Backbone as a printed PyTorch tensor [residue, N CA C, xyz], in Angstrom:
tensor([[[-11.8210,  -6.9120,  -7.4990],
         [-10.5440,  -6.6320,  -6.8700],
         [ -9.6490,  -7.8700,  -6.9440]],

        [[ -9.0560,  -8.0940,  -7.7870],
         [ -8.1170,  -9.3800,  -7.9920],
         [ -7.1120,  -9.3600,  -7.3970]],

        [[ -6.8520,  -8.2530,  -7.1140],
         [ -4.9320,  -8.4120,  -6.5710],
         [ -5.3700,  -8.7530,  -4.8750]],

        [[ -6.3860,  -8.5700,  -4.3860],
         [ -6.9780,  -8.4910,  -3.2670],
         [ -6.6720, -10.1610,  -2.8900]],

        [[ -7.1650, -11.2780,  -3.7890],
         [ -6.9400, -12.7990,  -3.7810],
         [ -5.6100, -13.2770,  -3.8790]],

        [[ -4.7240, -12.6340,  -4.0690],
         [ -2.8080, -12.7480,  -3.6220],
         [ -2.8830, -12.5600,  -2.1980]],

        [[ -3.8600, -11.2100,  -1.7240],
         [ -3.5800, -10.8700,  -0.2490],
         [ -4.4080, -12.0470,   0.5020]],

        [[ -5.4340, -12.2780,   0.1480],
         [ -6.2430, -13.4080,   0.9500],
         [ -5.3780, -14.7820,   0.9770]],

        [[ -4.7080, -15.1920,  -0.2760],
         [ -4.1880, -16.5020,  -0.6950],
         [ -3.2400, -16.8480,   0.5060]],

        [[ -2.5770, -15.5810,   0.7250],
         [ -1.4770, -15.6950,   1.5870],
         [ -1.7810, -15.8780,   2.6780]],

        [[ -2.7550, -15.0250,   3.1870],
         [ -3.2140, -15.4730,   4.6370],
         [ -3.9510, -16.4300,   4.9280]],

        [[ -4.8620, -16.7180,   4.3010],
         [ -5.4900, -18.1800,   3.9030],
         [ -4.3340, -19.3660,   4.2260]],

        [[ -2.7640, -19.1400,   3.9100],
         [ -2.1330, -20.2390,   3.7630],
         [ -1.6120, -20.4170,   5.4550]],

        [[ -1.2700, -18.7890,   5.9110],
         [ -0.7930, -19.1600,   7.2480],
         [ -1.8260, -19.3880,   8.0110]],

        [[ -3.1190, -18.7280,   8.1220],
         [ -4.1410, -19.4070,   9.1510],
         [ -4.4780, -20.8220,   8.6990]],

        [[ -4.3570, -21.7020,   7.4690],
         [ -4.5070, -23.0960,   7.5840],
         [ -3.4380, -24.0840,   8.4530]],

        [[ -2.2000, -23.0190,   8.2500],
         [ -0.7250, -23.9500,   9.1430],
         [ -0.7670, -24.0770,  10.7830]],

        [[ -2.2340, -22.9550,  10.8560],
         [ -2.2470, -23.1010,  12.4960],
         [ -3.3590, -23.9010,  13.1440]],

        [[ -3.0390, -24.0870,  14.5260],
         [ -4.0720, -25.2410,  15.0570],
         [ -4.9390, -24.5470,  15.9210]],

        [[ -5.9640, -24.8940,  15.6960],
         [ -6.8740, -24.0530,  16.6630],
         [ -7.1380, -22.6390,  16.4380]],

        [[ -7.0520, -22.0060,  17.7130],
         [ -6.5810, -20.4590,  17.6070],
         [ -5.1050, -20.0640,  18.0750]],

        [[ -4.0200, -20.8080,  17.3590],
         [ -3.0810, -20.4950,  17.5400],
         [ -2.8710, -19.2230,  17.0860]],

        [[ -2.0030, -17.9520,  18.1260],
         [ -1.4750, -16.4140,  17.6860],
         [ -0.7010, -16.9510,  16.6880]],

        [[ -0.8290, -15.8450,  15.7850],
         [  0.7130, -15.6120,  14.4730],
         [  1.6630, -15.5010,  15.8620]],

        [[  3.2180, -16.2380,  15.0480],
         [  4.2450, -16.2310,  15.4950],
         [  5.2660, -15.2570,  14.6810]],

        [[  6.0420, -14.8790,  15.1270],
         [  7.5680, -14.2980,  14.0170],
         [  7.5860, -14.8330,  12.7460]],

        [[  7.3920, -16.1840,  12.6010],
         [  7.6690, -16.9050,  11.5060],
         [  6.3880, -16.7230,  10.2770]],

        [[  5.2480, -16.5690,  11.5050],
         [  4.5310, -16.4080,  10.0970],
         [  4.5650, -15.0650,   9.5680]],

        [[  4.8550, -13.6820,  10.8030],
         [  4.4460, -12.4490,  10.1060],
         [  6.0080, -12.7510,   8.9140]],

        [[  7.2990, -13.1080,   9.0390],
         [  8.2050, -13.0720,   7.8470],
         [  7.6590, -13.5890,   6.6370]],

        [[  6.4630, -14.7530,   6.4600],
         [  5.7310, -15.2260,   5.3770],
         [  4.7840, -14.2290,   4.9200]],

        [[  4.7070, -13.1610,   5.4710],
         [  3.6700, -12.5260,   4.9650],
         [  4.3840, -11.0610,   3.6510]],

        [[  5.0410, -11.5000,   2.6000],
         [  5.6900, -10.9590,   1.7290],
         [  4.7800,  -9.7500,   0.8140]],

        [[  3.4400, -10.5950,   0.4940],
         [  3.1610,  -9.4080,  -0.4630],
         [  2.3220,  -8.7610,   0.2210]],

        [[  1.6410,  -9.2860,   1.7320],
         [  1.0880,  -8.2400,   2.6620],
         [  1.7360,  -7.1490,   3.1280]],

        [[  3.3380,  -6.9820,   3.0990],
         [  3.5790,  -6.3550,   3.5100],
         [  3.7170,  -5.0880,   2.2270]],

        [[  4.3530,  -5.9350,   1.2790],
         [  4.4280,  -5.0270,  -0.1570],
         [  2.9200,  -4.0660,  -0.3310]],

        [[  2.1950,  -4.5500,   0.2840],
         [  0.8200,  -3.9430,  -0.2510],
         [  0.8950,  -2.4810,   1.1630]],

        [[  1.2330,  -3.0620,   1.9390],
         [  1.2620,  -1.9010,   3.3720],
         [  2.1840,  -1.0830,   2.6820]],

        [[  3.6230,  -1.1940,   2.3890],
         [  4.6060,  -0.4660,   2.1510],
         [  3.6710,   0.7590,   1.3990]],

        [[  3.5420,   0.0280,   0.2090],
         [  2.5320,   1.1210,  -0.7530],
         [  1.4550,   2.1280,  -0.3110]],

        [[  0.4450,   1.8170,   0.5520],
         [ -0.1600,   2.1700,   0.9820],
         [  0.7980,   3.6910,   1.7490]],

        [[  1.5460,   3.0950,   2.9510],
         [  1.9820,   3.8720,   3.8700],
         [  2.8730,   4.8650,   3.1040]],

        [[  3.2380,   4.8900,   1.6950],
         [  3.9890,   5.2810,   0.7500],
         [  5.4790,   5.0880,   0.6520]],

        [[  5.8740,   4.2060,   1.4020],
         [  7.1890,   3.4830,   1.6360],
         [  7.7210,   3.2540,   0.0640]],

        [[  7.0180,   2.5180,  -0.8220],
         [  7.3280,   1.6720,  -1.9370],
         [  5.8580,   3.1730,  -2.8230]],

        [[  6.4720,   3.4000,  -3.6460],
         [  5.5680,   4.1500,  -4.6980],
         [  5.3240,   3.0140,  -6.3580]],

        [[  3.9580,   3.2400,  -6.5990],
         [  3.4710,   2.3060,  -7.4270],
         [  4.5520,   2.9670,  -8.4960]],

        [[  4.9680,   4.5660,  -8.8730],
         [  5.3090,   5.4040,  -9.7510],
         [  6.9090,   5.2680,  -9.9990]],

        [[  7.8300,   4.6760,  -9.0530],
         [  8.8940,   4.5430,  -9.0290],
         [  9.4100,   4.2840, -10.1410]],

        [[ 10.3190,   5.0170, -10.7390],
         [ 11.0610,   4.8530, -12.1800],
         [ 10.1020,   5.4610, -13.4290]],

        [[  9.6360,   6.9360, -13.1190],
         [  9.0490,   7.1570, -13.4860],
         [  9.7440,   8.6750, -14.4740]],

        [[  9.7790,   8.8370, -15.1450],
         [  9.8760,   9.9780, -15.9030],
         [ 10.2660,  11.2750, -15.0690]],

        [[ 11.2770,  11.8780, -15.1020],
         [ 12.4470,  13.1220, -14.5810],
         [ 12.4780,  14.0520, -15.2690]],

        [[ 12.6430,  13.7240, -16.3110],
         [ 12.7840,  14.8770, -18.0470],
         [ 11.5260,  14.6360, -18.7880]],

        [[ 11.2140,  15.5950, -19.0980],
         [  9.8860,  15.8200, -20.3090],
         [ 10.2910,  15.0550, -21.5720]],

        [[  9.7000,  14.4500, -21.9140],
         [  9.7120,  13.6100, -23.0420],
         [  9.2550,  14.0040, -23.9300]],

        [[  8.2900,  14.5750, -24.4380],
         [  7.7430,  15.4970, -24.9030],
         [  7.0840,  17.0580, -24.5830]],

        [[  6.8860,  17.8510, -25.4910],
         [  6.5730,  19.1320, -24.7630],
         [  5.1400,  19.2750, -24.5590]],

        [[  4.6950,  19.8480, -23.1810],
         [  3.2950,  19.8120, -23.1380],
         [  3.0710,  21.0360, -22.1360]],

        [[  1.4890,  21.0840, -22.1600],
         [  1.1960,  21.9360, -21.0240],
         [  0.6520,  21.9950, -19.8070]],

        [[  0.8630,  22.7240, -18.5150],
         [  0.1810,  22.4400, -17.5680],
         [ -0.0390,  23.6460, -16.9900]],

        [[ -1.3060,  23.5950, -16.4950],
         [ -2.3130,  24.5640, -15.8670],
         [ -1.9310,  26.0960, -16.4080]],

        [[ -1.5520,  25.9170, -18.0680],
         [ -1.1460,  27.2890, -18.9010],
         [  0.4050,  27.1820, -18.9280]],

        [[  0.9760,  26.6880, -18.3660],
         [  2.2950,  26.5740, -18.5590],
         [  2.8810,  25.5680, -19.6700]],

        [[  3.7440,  26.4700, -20.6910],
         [  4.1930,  25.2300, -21.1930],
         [  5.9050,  24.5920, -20.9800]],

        [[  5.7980,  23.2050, -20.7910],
         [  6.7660,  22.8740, -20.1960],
         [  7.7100,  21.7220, -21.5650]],

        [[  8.5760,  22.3860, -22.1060],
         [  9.6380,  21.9250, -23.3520],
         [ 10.0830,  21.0170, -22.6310]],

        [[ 10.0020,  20.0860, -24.1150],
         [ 10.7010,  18.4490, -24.2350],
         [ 12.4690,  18.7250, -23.3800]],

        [[ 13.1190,  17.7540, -22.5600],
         [ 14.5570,  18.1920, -22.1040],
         [ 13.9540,  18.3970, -20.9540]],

        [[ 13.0540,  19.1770, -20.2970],
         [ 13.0720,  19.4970, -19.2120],
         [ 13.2030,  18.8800, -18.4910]],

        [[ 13.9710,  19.2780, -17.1650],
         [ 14.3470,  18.3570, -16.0920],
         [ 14.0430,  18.7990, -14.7580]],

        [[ 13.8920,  17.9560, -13.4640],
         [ 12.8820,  18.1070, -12.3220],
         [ 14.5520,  18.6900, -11.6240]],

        [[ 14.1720,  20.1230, -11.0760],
         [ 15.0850,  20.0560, -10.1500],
         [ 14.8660,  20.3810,  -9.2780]],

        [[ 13.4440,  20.0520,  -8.5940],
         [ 13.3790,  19.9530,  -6.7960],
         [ 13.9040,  19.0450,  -6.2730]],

        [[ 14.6210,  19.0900,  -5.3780],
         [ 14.8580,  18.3350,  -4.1550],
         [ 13.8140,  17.9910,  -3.4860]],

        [[ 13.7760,  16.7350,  -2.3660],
         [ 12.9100,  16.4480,  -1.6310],
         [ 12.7430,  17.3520,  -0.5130]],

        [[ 11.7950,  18.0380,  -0.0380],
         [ 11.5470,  19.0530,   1.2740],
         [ 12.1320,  17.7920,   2.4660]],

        [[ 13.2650,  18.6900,   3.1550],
         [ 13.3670,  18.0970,   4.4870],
         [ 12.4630,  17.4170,   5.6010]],

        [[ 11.3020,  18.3120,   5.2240],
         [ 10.0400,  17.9620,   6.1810],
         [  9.0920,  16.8560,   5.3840]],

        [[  9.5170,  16.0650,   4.4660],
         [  8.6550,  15.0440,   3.6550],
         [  8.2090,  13.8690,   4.3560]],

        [[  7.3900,  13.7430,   4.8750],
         [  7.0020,  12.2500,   5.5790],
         [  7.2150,  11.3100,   4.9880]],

        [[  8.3850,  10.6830,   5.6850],
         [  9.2170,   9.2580,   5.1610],
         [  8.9380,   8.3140,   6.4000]],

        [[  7.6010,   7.3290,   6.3280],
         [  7.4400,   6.3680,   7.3340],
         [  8.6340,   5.8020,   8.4690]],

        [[  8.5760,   5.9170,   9.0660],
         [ 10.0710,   4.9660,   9.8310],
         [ 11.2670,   5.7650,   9.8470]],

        [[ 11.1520,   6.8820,   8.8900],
         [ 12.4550,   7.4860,   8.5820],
         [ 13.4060,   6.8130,   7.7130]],

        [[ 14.3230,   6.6560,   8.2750],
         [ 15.9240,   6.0630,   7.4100],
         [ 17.3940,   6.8230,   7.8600]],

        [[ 17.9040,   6.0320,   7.6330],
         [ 19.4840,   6.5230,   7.8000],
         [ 19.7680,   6.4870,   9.3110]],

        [[ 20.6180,   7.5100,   9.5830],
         [ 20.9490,   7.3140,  11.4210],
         [ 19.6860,   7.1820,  11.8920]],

        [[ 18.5670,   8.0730,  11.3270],
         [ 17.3400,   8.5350,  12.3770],
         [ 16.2950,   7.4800,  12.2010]],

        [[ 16.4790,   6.3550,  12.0130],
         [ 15.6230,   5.1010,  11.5710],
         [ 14.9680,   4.9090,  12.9180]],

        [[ 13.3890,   4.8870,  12.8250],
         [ 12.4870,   4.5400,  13.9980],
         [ 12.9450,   3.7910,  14.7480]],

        [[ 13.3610,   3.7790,  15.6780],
         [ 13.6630,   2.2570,  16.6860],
         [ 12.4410,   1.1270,  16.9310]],

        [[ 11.1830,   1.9870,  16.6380],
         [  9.8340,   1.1200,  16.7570],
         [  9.7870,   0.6180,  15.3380]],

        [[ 10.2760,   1.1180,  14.3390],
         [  9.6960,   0.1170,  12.8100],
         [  9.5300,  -1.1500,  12.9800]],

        [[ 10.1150,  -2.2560,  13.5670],
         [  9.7100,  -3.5800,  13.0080],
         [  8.4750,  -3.8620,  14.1630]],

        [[  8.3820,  -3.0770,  15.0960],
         [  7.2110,  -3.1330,  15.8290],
         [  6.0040,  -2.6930,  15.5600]],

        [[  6.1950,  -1.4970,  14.8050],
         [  4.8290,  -1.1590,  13.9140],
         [  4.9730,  -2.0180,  12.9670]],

        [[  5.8520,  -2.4650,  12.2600],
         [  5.5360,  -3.4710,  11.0410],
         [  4.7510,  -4.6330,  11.4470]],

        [[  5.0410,  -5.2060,  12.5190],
         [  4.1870,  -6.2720,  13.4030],
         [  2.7590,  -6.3870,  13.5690]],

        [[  2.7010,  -4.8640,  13.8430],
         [  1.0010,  -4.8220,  14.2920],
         [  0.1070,  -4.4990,  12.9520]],

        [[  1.1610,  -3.9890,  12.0090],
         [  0.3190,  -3.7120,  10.4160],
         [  0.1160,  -4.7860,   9.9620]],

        [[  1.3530,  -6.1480,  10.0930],
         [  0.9340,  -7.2870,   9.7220],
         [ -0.1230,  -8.3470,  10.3230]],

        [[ -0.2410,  -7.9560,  11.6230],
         [ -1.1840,  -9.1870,  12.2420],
         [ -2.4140,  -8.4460,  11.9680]],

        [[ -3.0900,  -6.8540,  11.9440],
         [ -4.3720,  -6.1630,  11.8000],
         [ -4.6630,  -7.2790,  10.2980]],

        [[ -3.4480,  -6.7160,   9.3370],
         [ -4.0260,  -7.3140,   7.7010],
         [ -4.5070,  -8.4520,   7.8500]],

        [[ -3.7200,  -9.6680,   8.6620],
         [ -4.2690, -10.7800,   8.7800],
         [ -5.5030, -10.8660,   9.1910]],

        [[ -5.5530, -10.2440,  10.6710],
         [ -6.9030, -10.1050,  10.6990],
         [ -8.1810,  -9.6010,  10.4560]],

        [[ -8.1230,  -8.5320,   9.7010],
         [ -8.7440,  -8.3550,   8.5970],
         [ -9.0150,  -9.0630,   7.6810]],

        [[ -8.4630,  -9.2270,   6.9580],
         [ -8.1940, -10.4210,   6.0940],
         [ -8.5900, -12.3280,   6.3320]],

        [[ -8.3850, -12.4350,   7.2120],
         [ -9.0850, -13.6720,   7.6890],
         [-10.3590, -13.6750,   8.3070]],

        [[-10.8860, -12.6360,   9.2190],
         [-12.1330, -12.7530,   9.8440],
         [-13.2760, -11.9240,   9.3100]],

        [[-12.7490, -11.3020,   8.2740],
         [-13.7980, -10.3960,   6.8340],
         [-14.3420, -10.9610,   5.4440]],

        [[-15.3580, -10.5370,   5.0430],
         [-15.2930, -10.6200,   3.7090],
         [-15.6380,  -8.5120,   3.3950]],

        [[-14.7260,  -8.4370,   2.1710],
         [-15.3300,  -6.6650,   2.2720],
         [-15.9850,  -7.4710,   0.5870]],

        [[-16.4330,  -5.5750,   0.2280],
         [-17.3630,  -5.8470,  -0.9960],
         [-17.5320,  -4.2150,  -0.8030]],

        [[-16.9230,  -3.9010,  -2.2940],
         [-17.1700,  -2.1180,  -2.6220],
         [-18.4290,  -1.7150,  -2.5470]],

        [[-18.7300,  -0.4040,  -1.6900],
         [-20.0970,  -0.4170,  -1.8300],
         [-20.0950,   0.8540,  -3.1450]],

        [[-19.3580,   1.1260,  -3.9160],
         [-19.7370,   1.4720,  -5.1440],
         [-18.7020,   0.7950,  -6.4850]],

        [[-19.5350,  -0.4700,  -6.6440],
         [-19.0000,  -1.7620,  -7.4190],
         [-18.2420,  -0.8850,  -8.2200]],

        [[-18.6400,   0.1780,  -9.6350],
         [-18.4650,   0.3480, -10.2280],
         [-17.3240,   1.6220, -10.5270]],

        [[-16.4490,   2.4320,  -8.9830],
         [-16.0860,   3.4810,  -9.0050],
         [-14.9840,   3.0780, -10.2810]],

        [[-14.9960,   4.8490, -10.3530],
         [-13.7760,   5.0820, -11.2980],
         [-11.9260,   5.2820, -10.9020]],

        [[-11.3440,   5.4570, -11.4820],
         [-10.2630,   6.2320, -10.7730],
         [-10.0600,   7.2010, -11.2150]],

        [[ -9.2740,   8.4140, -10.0870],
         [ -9.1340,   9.5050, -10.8070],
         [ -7.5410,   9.5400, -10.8990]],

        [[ -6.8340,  10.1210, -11.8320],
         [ -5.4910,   9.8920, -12.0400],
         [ -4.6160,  11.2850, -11.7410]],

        [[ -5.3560,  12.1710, -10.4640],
         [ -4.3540,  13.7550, -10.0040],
         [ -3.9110,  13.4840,  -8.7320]],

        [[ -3.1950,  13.5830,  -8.2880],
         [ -1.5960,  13.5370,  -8.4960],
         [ -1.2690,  12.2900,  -9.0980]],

        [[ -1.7570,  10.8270,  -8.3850],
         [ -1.7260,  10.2300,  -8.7450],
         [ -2.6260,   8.7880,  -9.0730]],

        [[ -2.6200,   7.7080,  -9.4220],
         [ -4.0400,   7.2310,  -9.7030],
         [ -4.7560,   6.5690,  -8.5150]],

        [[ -6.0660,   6.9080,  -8.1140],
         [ -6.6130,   6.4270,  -6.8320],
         [ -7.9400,   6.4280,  -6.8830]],

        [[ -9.3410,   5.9130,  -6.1880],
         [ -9.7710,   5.6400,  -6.3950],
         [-11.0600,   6.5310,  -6.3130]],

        [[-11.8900,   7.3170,  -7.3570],
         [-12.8660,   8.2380,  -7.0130],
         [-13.5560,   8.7000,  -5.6500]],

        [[-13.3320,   7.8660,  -5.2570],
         [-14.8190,   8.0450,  -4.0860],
         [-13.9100,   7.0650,  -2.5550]],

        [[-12.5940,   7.3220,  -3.1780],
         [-11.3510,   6.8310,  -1.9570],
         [-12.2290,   5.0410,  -1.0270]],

        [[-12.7810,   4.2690,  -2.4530],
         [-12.8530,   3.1740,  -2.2110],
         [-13.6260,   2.8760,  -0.6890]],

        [[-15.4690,   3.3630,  -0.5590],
         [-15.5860,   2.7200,   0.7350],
         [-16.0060,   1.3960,   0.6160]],

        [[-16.1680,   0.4060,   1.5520],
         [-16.4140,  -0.7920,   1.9970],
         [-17.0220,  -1.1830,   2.7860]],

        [[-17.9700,  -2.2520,   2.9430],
         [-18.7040,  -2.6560,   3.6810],
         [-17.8180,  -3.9630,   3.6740]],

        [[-17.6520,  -3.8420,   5.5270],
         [-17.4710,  -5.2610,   5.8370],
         [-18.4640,  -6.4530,   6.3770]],

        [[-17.9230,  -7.5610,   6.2430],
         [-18.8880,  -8.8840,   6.8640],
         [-17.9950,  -9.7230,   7.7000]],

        [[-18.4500, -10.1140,   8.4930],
         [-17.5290, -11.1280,   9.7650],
         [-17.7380, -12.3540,   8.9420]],

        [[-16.8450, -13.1280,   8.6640],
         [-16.8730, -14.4290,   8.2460],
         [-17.7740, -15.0800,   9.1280]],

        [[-18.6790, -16.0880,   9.1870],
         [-19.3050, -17.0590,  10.1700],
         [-18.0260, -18.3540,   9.9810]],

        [[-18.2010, -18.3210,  11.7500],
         [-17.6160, -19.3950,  12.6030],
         [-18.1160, -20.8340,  11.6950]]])
């Protein structure tokens, strides 16, 4: 898991800036940039797929259907689509407060763990979109004091 050592690097850097058991402050959850990029994704805020193909590029088939090159997506998004936090007038009044507690869990996760896949070798499967066979379980370990 490599991209996993960006997420550690980072927190690694703010728990070295603190003394003792000093709490994260404001300042550090704003340092925490690609922890949060990684939550966004997760929570589906930020899609890995973004800028992704609208029109058929070529003609192909699906589940017996065949769908000609030109074609173009014309659903709309369902009103009822779970959009984290919302947006626009109706923007959560709690978002940067849940953003808070997603950032200090990662940290702590992240600082007082080591994980390790307990199936080293899964695959991914790529329907709807690409994720991880066996939805990635983990065994955690408490760092020693």
């Amino acid at each position: 898991m490599p991209f996993c050592t960006f997420l550690e690097t980072e927190q690694n850097d703010i728990l070295a800036a603190k003394e003792g058991h000093e709490l994260l402050c404001w300042e550090d959850l704003r340092k925490m940039k690609y922890s949060w990029s990684v939550a966004s994704e997760v929570l589906g805020i930020w899609t890995p797929t973004r800028g992704t193909f609208r029109e058929a590029i070529t003609d192909f088939n699906y589940e017996g259907y065949t769908i000609p090159k030109g074609s173009k997506e014309t659903t709309v998004q369902s009103p009822y689509t779970f959009v984290p936090f919302g947006g626009g007038p109706r923007t959560c009044p709690g978002a940067e407060y849940a953003k808070m507690v997603i950032l200090a869990f990662v940290h702590n996760v992240v600082t007082k763990f080591r994980w390790e896949k307990k199936i080293p070798e899964e695959g991914i499967t790529h329907y709807p979109s690409p994720m991880p066979a066996y939805q990635l379980p983990l065994h955690l370990y408490p760092h020693k004091c």
